[in-house]
Coordinates of C-alpha atoms and ligand atoms in Angstrom, one line a residue:
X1 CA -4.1 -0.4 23.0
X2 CA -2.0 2.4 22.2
X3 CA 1.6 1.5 20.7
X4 CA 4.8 3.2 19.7
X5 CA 6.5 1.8 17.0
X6 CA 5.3 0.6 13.5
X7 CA 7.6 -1.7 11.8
X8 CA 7.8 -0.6 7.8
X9 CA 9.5 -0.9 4.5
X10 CA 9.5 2.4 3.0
X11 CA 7.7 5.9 2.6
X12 CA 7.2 7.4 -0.7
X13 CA 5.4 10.6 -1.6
X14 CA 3.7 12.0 -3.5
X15 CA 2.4 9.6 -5.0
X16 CA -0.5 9.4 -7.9
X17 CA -0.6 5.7 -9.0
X18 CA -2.1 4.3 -5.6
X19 CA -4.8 6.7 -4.9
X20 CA -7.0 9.6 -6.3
X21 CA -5.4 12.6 -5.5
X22 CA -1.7 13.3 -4.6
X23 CA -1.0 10.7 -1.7
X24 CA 1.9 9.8 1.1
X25 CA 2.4 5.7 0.5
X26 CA 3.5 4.3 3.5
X27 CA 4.6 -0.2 3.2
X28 CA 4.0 -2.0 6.2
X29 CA 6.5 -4.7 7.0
X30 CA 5.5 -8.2 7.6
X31 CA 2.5 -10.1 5.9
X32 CA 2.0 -13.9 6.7
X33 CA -1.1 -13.9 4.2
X34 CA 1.2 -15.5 1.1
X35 CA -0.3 -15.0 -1.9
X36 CA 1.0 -16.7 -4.3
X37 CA 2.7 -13.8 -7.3
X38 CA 2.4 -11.5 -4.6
X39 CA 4.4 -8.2 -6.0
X40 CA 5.8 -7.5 -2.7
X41 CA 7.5 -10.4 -1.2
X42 CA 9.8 -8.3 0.0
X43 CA 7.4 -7.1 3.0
X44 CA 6.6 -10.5 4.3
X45 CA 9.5 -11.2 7.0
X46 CA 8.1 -9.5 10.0
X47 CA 11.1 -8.4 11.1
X48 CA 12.7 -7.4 7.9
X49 CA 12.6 -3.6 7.2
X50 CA 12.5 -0.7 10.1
X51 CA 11.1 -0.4 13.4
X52 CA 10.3 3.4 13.3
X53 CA 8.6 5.8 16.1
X54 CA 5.0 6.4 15.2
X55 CA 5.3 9.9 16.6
X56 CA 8.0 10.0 14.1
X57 CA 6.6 9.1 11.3
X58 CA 3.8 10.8 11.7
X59 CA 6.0 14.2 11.6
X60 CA 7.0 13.0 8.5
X61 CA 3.7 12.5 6.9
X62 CA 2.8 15.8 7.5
X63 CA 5.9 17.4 6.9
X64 CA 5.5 15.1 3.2
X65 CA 1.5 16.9 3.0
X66 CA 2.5 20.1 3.3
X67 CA 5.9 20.2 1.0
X68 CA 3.6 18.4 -1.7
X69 CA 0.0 19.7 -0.7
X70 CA -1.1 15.7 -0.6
X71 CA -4.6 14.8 -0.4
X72 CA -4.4 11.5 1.4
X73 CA -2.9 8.8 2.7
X74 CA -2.3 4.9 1.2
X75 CA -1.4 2.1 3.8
X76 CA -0.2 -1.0 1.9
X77 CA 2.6 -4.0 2.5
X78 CA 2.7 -5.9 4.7
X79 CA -0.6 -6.4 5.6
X80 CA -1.7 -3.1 8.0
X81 CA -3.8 -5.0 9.6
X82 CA -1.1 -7.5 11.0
X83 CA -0.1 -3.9 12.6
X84 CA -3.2 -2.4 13.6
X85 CA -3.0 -1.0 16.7
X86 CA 0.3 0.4 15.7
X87 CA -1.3 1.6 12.3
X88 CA -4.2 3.3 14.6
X89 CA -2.5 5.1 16.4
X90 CA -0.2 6.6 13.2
X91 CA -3.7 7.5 11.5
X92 CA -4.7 9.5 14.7
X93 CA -1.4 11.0 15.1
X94 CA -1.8 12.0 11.1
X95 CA -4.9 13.3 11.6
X96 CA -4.2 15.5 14.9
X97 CA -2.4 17.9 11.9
X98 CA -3.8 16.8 8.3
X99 CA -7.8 16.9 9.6
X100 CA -8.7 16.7 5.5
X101 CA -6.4 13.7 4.7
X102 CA -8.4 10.5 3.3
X103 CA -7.1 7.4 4.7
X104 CA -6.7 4.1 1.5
X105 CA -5.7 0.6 3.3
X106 CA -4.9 -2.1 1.3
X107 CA -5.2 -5.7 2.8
X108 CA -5.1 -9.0 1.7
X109 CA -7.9 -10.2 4.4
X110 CA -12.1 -9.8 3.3
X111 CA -13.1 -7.0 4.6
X112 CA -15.3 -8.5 7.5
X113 CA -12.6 -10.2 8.7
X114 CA -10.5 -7.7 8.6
X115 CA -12.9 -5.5 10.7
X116 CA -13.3 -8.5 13.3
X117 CA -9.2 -8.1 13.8
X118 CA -9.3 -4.4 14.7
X119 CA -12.6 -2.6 14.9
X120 CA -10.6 0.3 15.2
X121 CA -8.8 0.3 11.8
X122 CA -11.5 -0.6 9.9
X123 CA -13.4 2.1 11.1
X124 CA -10.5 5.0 10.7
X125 CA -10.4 3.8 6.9
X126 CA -12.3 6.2 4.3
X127 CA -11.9 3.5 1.9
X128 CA -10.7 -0.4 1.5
X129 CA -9.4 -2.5 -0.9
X130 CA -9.6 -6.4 0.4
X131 CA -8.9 -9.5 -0.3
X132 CA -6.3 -11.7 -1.3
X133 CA -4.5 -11.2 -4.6
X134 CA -5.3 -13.8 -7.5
X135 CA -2.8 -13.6 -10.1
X136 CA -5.2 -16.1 -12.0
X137 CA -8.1 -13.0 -11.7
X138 CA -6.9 -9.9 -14.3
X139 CA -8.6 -6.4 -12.7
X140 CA -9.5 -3.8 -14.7
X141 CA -9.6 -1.3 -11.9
X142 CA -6.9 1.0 -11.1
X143 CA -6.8 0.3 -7.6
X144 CA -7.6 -3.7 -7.3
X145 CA -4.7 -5.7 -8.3
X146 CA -6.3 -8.8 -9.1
X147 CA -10.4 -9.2 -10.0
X148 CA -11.7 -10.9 -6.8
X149 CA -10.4 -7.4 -4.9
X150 CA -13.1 -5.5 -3.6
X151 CA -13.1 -1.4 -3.1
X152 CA -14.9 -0.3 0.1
X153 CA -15.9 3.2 0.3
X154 CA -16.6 2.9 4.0
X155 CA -17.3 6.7 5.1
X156 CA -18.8 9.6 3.9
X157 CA -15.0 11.3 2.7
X158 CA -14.6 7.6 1.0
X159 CA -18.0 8.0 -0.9
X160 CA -16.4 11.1 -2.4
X161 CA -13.2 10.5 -3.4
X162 CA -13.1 6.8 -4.0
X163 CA -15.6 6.3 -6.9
X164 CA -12.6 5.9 -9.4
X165 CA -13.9 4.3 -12.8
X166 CA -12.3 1.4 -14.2
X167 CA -9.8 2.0 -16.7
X168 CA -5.9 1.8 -16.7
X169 CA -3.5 1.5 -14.8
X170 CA -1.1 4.1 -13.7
X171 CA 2.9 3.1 -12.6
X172 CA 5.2 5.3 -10.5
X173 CA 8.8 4.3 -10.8
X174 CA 11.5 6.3 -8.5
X175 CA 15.2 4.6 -7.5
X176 CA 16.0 5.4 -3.2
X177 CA 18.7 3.5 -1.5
X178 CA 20.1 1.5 -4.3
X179 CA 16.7 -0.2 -5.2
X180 CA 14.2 0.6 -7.8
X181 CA 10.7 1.0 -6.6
X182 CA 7.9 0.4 -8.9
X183 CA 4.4 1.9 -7.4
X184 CA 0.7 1.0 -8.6
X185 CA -1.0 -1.8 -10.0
X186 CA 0.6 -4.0 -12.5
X187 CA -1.2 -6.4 -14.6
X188 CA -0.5 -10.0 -14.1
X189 CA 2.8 -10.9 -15.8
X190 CA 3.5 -7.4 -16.8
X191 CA 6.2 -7.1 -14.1
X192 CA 8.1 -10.4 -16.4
X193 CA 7.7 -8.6 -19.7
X194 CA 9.3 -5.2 -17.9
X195 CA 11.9 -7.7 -16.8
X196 CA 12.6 -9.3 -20.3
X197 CA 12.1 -6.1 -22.2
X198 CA 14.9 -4.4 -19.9
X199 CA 16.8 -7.7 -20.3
X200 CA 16.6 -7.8 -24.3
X201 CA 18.0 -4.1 -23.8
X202 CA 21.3 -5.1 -21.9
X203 CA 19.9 -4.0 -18.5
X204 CA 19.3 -6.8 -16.3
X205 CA 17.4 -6.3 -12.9
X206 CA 18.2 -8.7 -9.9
X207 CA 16.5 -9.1 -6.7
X208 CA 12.6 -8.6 -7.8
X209 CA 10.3 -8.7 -5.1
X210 CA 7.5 -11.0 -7.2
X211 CA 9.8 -14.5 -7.3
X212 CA 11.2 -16.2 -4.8
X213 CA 14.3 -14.2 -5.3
X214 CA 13.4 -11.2 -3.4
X215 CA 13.6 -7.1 -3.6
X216 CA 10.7 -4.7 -4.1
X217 CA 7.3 -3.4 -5.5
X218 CA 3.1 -2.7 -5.5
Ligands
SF4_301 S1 -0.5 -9.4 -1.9 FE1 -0.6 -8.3 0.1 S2 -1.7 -9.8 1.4 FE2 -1.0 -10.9 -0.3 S3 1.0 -11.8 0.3 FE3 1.4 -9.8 -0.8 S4 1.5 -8.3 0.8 FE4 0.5 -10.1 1.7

């Protein structure tokens, strides 16, 4: 099935802290998965964030690639794969102009599960990084957020661009539309002590998208 809207959060680019390479980021809107410290509690509501024109967005990938010669493409949340036939059809329309762009989704399902909800997403994605997040489980991998995570390199562009060694993390942080957006994968807790070291500075933050109180991140 072929759709024409993809509800999101945001679009960022380029991005180097969720990816190898130089990357477009694109948040999904809507997850019903719930993990518990989830980072980005600010993409569950399903009908929170912006109902945009796949064809549109697409335009404004590639317009993104070229203007910052990007090497792939990261689809987080949200959970994509609560969007997949919208999130197909975006990939394809990606591709029909960026034929070298690697494709990175993030979900918080296993990845045979996620492949028994769309077939067709699972197999568009170079490489996958499943599972729920475990704030209990430290990673030490610069693309799994918690250790239970898994990195799929699924095809043969995946194999070759996805074998990223452990090590540390990298952070991204840029300020759009009144909110600060912190990109990559933080360590559990280390999003608190950013909090309390800002705080013990004078600058308090409101709105966080890892409590209950809402806003942004991951
Ligand atoms: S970590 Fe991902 S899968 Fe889990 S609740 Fe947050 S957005 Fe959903």
């Amino acid at each position: 099935m072929t759709v024409d809207t993809i509800r999101i959060s945001r679009v960022a680019a380029p991005l180097t802290a969720l990816g190898p390479g130089r990357r477009a980021g694109i948040w999904v809107q809507g997850c019903t998965i719930g993990c518990p410290g989830c980072a980005s509690m600010d993409t569950w509501d399903p009908s929170g964030g912006a109902s945009r024109s796949v064809a549109d967005l697409a335009g404004q990938i590639l317009e993104l690639a070229a203007e910052h010669d990007l090497t792939g493409l990261s689809v987080t949340g949200g959970e994509p794969f609560q969007q997949a036939d919208a999130v197909v059809a975006l990939i394809d329309r990606v591709r029909d102009g960026w034929s070298d762009t690697d494709v990175l989704i993030f979900t918080g399902y296993a990845s045979a599960a996620a492949r028994r909800i769309s077939r067709e997403l699972w197999e568009r994605t170079d490489a996958l990084v499943s599972g729920p997040y475990r704030r209990d489980l430290p990673s030490a991998h610069p693309l799994l957020g918690s250790g239970n995570q898994v990195l799929e390199r699924i095809t043969s562009r995946g194999v070759e661009r996805f074998g990223l060694a452990p090590g540390p993390t990298r952070m991204q942080v840029s300020v759009a539309e009144g909110a600060l957006h912190l990109v990559g994968m933080p360590a559990p807790g280390d999003l608190d002590v950013l909090r309390e070291r800002l705080a013990e500075r004078g600058i308090r933050i409101d709105g966080v998208s890892w409590d209950d109180e809402s806003a942004e991140t991951r």
